[in-house]
Tab-separated table of C-alpha atoms in Angstrom:
chain	number	residue	atom	x	y	z
A	230	MET	CA	9.010	-20.124	-13.117
A	231	LEU	CA	8.684	-16.510	-14.030
A	232	VAL	CA	7.429	-13.256	-12.571
A	233	LEU	CA	5.084	-10.863	-14.407
A	234	ASP	CA	4.165	-7.275	-13.569
A	235	ILE	CA	2.065	-4.760	-15.454
A	236	GLU	CA	1.343	-1.083	-14.923
A	237	THR	CA	-2.159	0.166	-15.715
A	238	LEU	CA	-4.437	3.193	-15.827
A	239	ASP	CA	-7.288	1.587	-13.868
A	240	ILE	CA	-7.887	-1.135	-11.296
A	241	GLU	CA	-10.514	-2.937	-13.390
A	242	SER	CA	-9.891	-5.888	-15.704
A	243	THR	CA	-10.599	-3.537	-18.636
A	244	ALA	CA	-7.716	-1.208	-17.730
A	245	VAL	CA	-5.335	0.328	-20.226
A	246	VAL	CA	-2.011	-1.480	-19.892
A	247	LEU	CA	0.872	0.973	-19.882
A	248	SER	CA	3.699	-1.538	-19.634
A	249	ALA	CA	4.514	-5.141	-18.849
A	250	SER	CA	7.626	-6.960	-17.800
A	251	MET	CA	8.456	-10.583	-17.108
A	252	VAL	CA	11.511	-12.563	-16.144
A	253	TYR	CA	12.419	-16.219	-15.772
A	254	ILE	CA	13.900	-17.007	-12.386
A	255	ASP	CA	16.129	-19.693	-10.945
A	256	GLU	CA	17.982	-20.142	-7.674
A	257	ASN	CA	21.250	-18.741	-9.131
A	258	ASP	CA	19.787	-15.381	-10.129
A	259	THR	CA	21.190	-12.105	-8.851
A	260	TRP	CA	19.638	-8.648	-8.980
A	261	GLU	CA	21.801	-7.832	-12.012
A	262	SER	CA	21.000	-11.059	-13.874
A	263	LEU	CA	17.269	-10.549	-13.357
A	264	LEU	CA	17.418	-6.995	-14.721
A	265	LYS	CA	19.459	-8.133	-17.749
A	266	LYS	CA	17.269	-11.045	-18.790
A	267	ALA	CA	13.868	-9.429	-18.196
A	268	VAL	CA	11.654	-8.501	-21.118
A	269	PHE	CA	9.884	-5.128	-21.091
A	270	VAL	CA	7.030	-3.863	-23.260
A	271	LYS	CA	5.735	-0.274	-23.343
A	272	PHE	CA	2.216	-0.227	-24.789
A	273	ASP	CA	0.476	2.560	-26.698
A	274	ALA	CA	-2.292	3.723	-24.335
A	275	LYS	CA	-4.168	5.817	-26.913
A	276	ASP	CA	-4.346	2.832	-29.255
A	277	GLN	CA	-5.985	0.757	-26.514
A	278	ILE	CA	-8.559	3.445	-25.703
A	279	LYS	CA	-9.424	4.060	-29.351
A	280	ASN	CA	-9.429	0.486	-30.689
A	281	TYR	CA	-10.342	-1.612	-27.655
A	282	LYS	CA	-12.260	0.773	-25.382
A	283	ARG	CA	-9.841	0.048	-22.512
A	284	THR	CA	-10.537	2.082	-19.381
A	285	VAL	CA	-8.811	4.849	-17.441
A	286	SER	CA	-9.795	5.958	-13.952
A	287	LYS	CA	-9.325	9.434	-12.514
A	288	ASP	CA	-8.079	7.916	-9.242
A	289	THR	CA	-5.363	5.949	-11.029
A	290	LEU	CA	-4.322	9.015	-13.039
A	291	SER	CA	-4.101	10.966	-9.783
A	292	TRP	CA	-2.064	8.151	-8.246
A	293	TRP	CA	0.391	8.221	-11.182
A	294	ASN	CA	0.849	11.961	-10.613
A	295	THR	CA	2.142	11.189	-7.101
A	296	GLN	CA	4.758	8.715	-8.328
A	297	SER	CA	8.419	9.450	-8.978
A	298	ASP	CA	9.555	11.016	-12.238
A	299	ALA	CA	11.580	7.845	-12.896
A	300	ALA	CA	8.525	5.579	-12.546
A	301	ARG	CA	6.365	7.848	-14.695
A	302	ASN	CA	9.091	8.040	-17.344
A	303	VAL	CA	9.315	4.238	-17.602
A	304	SER	CA	5.604	3.426	-17.843
A	305	PHE	CA	3.275	6.421	-17.720
A	306	ASN	CA	4.762	8.929	-20.178
A	307	PRO	CA	4.000	8.168	-23.850
A	308	LYS	CA	6.978	7.436	-26.082
A	309	PRO	CA	7.268	7.382	-29.875
A	310	ASP	CA	8.161	3.678	-29.888
A	311	ASP	CA	5.181	2.519	-27.763
A	312	VAL	CA	3.755	-0.639	-29.315
A	313	THR	CA	0.278	-1.828	-30.222
A	314	VAL	CA	-1.466	-4.504	-28.201
A	315	GLU	CA	-0.756	-7.089	-30.903
A	316	LYS	CA	2.963	-6.276	-31.047
A	317	GLY	CA	3.337	-6.123	-27.255
A	318	ILE	CA	1.562	-9.430	-26.652
A	319	SER	CA	3.679	-10.973	-29.427
A	320	ILE	CA	6.874	-9.827	-27.660
A	321	LEU	CA	5.689	-11.304	-24.358
A	322	ARG	CA	4.601	-14.528	-26.072
A	323	GLU	CA	8.040	-14.884	-27.715
A	324	TYR	CA	9.683	-14.526	-24.313
A	325	LEU	CA	7.389	-17.226	-22.918
A	326	LYS	CA	8.504	-19.641	-25.650
A	327	ASN	CA	11.824	-19.948	-23.791
A	328	ASP	CA	9.996	-22.117	-21.256
A	329	THR	CA	9.437	-25.694	-22.382
A	330	ASN	CA	7.563	-26.600	-19.183
A	331	PRO	CA	3.851	-26.967	-20.058
A	332	THR	CA	2.913	-26.423	-16.383
A	333	LYS	CA	4.832	-23.179	-16.004
A	334	ILE	CA	4.205	-21.013	-12.962
A	335	ILE	CA	3.742	-17.284	-13.477
A	336	TRP	CA	4.057	-15.324	-10.255
A	337	VAL	CA	2.036	-12.088	-10.050
A	338	ARG	CA	1.352	-9.720	-7.158
A	339	GLY	CA	-2.347	-10.341	-6.503
A	340	SER	CA	-4.914	-11.151	-9.166
A	341	LEU	CA	-5.277	-7.849	-11.018
A	342	ASP	CA	-2.331	-8.333	-13.393
A	343	GLN	CA	-3.615	-11.728	-14.527
A	344	MET	CA	-7.159	-10.432	-15.057
A	345	VAL	CA	-6.014	-7.335	-16.952
A	346	ILE	CA	-3.517	-9.082	-19.251
A	347	ASP	CA	-6.054	-11.827	-20.049
A	348	SER	CA	-8.738	-9.202	-20.723
A	349	LEU	CA	-6.351	-7.251	-22.955
A	350	CYS	CA	-5.695	-10.401	-24.990
A	351	ARG	CA	-9.433	-11.084	-25.312
A	352	SER	CA	-10.059	-7.468	-26.395
A	353	ALA	CA	-7.593	-7.923	-29.249
A	354	LYS	CA	-8.967	-11.417	-30.055
A	355	LEU	CA	-5.657	-13.002	-29.043
A	356	GLU	CA	-5.083	-16.154	-27.050
A	357	PRO	CA	-4.166	-15.475	-23.413
A	358	LEU	CA	-0.464	-15.573	-22.580
A	359	ALA	CA	-0.981	-18.588	-20.323
A	360	ARG	CA	-3.695	-20.796	-18.932
A	361	TYR	CA	-5.555	-19.280	-15.988
A	362	ASN	CA	-4.225	-21.960	-13.628
A	363	HIS	CA	-0.563	-21.135	-14.295
A	364	TYR	CA	-0.765	-17.931	-12.253
A	365	ARG	CA	0.195	-17.772	-8.557
A	366	ASP	CA	0.121	-14.895	-6.073
A	367	ILE	CA	3.719	-14.119	-5.147
A	368	ARG	CA	2.614	-12.539	-1.856
A	369	THR	CA	1.430	-15.946	-0.672
A	370	GLY	CA	4.717	-17.559	-1.709
A	371	ILE	CA	6.723	-14.916	0.132
A	372	ASP	CA	4.504	-15.188	3.225
A	373	ILE	CA	5.029	-18.960	3.333
A	374	LEU	CA	8.789	-18.846	2.731
A	375	SER	CA	9.696	-15.942	5.016
A	376	GLU	CA	9.500	-15.836	8.773
A	377	SER	CA	9.524	-12.039	8.672
A	378	SER	CA	6.997	-11.426	5.890
A	379	VAL	CA	4.589	-8.521	6.274
A	380	ASN	CA	1.756	-8.304	3.731
A	381	GLY	CA	3.677	-10.234	1.095
A	382	TYR	CA	6.973	-8.401	1.454
A	383	CYS	CA	10.114	-9.515	3.255
A	384	GLU	CA	13.724	-8.586	3.658
A	385	VAL	CA	16.052	-10.150	1.089
A	386	ARG	CA	18.922	-12.249	2.431
A	387	CYS	CA	21.509	-11.853	-0.330
A	388	ASP	CA	24.949	-10.250	-0.192
A	389	ASN	CA	24.748	-8.543	-3.579
A	390	PHE	CA	21.410	-6.813	-3.122
A	391	ASN	CA	20.391	-3.480	-1.681
A	392	LYS	CA	16.699	-2.603	-1.373
A	393	ASP	CA	17.590	1.025	-2.153
A	394	TRP	CA	18.272	-0.061	-5.758
A	395	VAL	CA	14.574	-0.824	-6.309
A	396	GLN	CA	12.659	1.827	-8.263
A	397	LYS	CA	9.043	1.356	-7.214
A	398	HIS	CA	6.532	0.980	-10.051
A	399	ASN	CA	9.237	0.351	-12.612
A	400	PRO	CA	7.951	-3.057	-13.769
A	401	ILE	CA	11.443	-4.433	-14.436
A	402	HIS	CA	12.501	-3.527	-10.902
A	403	ASP	CA	9.194	-4.757	-9.456
A	404	ILE	CA	9.606	-8.240	-10.956
A	405	ALA	CA	13.275	-8.441	-10.002
A	406	TYR	CA	12.485	-7.396	-6.425
A	407	ASP	CA	9.640	-9.912	-6.177
A	408	ALA	CA	11.962	-12.625	-7.541
A	409	MET	CA	14.666	-11.716	-5.001
A	410	GLN	CA	12.129	-11.956	-2.158
A	411	LEU	CA	10.940	-15.339	-3.412
A	412	LEU	CA	14.465	-16.705	-3.973
A	413	HIS	CA	16.186	-15.193	-0.904
A	414	PRO	CA	13.582	-14.585	1.811
A	415	ASN	CA	14.736	-13.591	5.286
């Protein structure tokens, strides 16, 4: 199993993808191990707008302006080493090759991430990262596993974890936090 999170500039399937992160999970994972083994890709937003006509919404731009400097620095702010769609998808695909299970489960928060990443692949004439039926909504998993779940979030029952460590909208932290909730629900 693995968890995937992307950050975007719109809430449509055609959105510019700012960044993506994924991590394999197992029952022995800790917060630190999840952060260490996660893969992270920072995409070139201008490249997507110019070459693939990916979309940006004013509301999402406004929302990004209300986020922490740390979150904006990870995903929103352009960097000189941002990668093209082809390079970024290749990095994610290489990470996926570590899984020999043909029926892999990819946990995502809702359906938007799956729709956007699949659309991005189609825009670049690339195969999707996974079959459509490999994706699962992690909120549902957390709701089923936790007695105290509220809207797909729960407290984590793990000695070596502190919710204050989570940087919201940092995709590496988002996937690690989702994994911790799935693995150690309270």
